[in-house]
Amino acid sequence: MKEINNNSRSLKWEQNGELAHKDLSELIERLKNVESEHASSELSRLGTKSDIKD
């Protein structure tokens, strides 16, 4: 039987096919912690863009 990691969870998707804002924000923050400086700045820009949308 496959063991389930209690720390993982599914991403929540909206009816319009986009990732739920909270999940998108969390994903961007996690990626910023492991990506290069250039990629992190692009992720920050993406995060700012997603914040403006709301």
Short mmCIF file of C-alpha atoms in Angstrom, two decimals:
data_model
loop_
_atom_site.label_atom_id
_atom_site.label_comp_id
_atom_site.label_asym_id
_atom_site.label_seq_id
_atom_site.Cartn_x
_atom_site.Cartn_y
_atom_site.Cartn_z
CA MET A 1 0.00 0.00 0.00
CA LYS A 2 1.27 3.47 -0.88
CA GLU A 3 2.19 5.66 2.10
CA ILE A 4 0.72 9.18 2.06
CA ASN A 5 2.81 12.15 3.19
CA ASN A 6 0.69 14.20 5.59
CA ASN A 7 2.65 17.36 4.72
CA SER A 8 1.59 17.32 1.09
CA ARG A 9 -1.75 18.51 -0.17
CA SER A 10 -3.49 19.00 -3.46
CA LEU A 11 -3.57 22.35 -5.13
CA LYS A 12 -6.98 23.95 -5.33
CA TRP A 13 -8.15 25.05 -8.78
CA GLU A 14 -10.84 27.63 -9.44
CA GLN A 15 -13.81 27.10 -11.76
CA ASN A 16 -12.08 29.26 -14.40
CA GLY A 17 -9.14 26.83 -14.49
CA GLU A 18 -6.73 29.06 -12.57
CA LEU A 19 -4.88 28.09 -9.43
CA ALA A 20 -6.53 29.39 -6.26
CA HIS A 21 -4.88 32.63 -5.15
CA LYS A 22 -3.69 31.25 -1.79
CA ASP A 23 -2.11 28.21 -3.44
CA LEU A 24 -0.50 30.37 -6.13
CA SER A 25 1.00 32.68 -3.49
CA GLU A 26 2.34 29.75 -1.47
CA LEU A 27 3.80 28.11 -4.59
CA ILE A 28 5.55 31.32 -5.64
CA GLU A 29 7.05 31.79 -2.16
CA ARG A 30 8.34 28.21 -2.05
CA LEU A 31 9.86 28.49 -5.52
CA LYS A 32 11.55 31.80 -4.64
CA ASN A 33 13.37 30.02 -1.80
CA VAL A 34 15.00 27.46 -4.11
CA GLU A 35 15.50 29.32 -7.39
CA SER A 36 18.39 31.45 -8.60
CA GLU A 37 18.38 35.20 -7.98
CA HIS A 38 17.16 35.96 -11.51
CA ALA A 39 14.36 33.40 -11.32
CA SER A 40 13.41 34.67 -7.85
CA SER A 41 13.01 38.21 -9.14
CA GLU A 42 10.79 36.94 -11.96
CA LEU A 43 8.74 34.96 -9.44
CA SER A 44 8.41 38.08 -7.29
CA ARG A 45 7.12 39.95 -10.33
CA LEU A 46 4.62 37.16 -10.98
CA GLY A 47 3.53 37.23 -7.34
CA THR A 48 3.00 40.98 -7.50
CA LYS A 49 0.94 40.58 -10.66
CA SER A 50 -1.26 37.96 -8.99
CA ASP A 51 -1.79 40.21 -5.95
CA ILE A 52 -3.01 43.06 -8.15
CA LYS A 53 -5.57 40.79 -9.84
CA ASP A 54 -7.59 40.39 -6.63
#
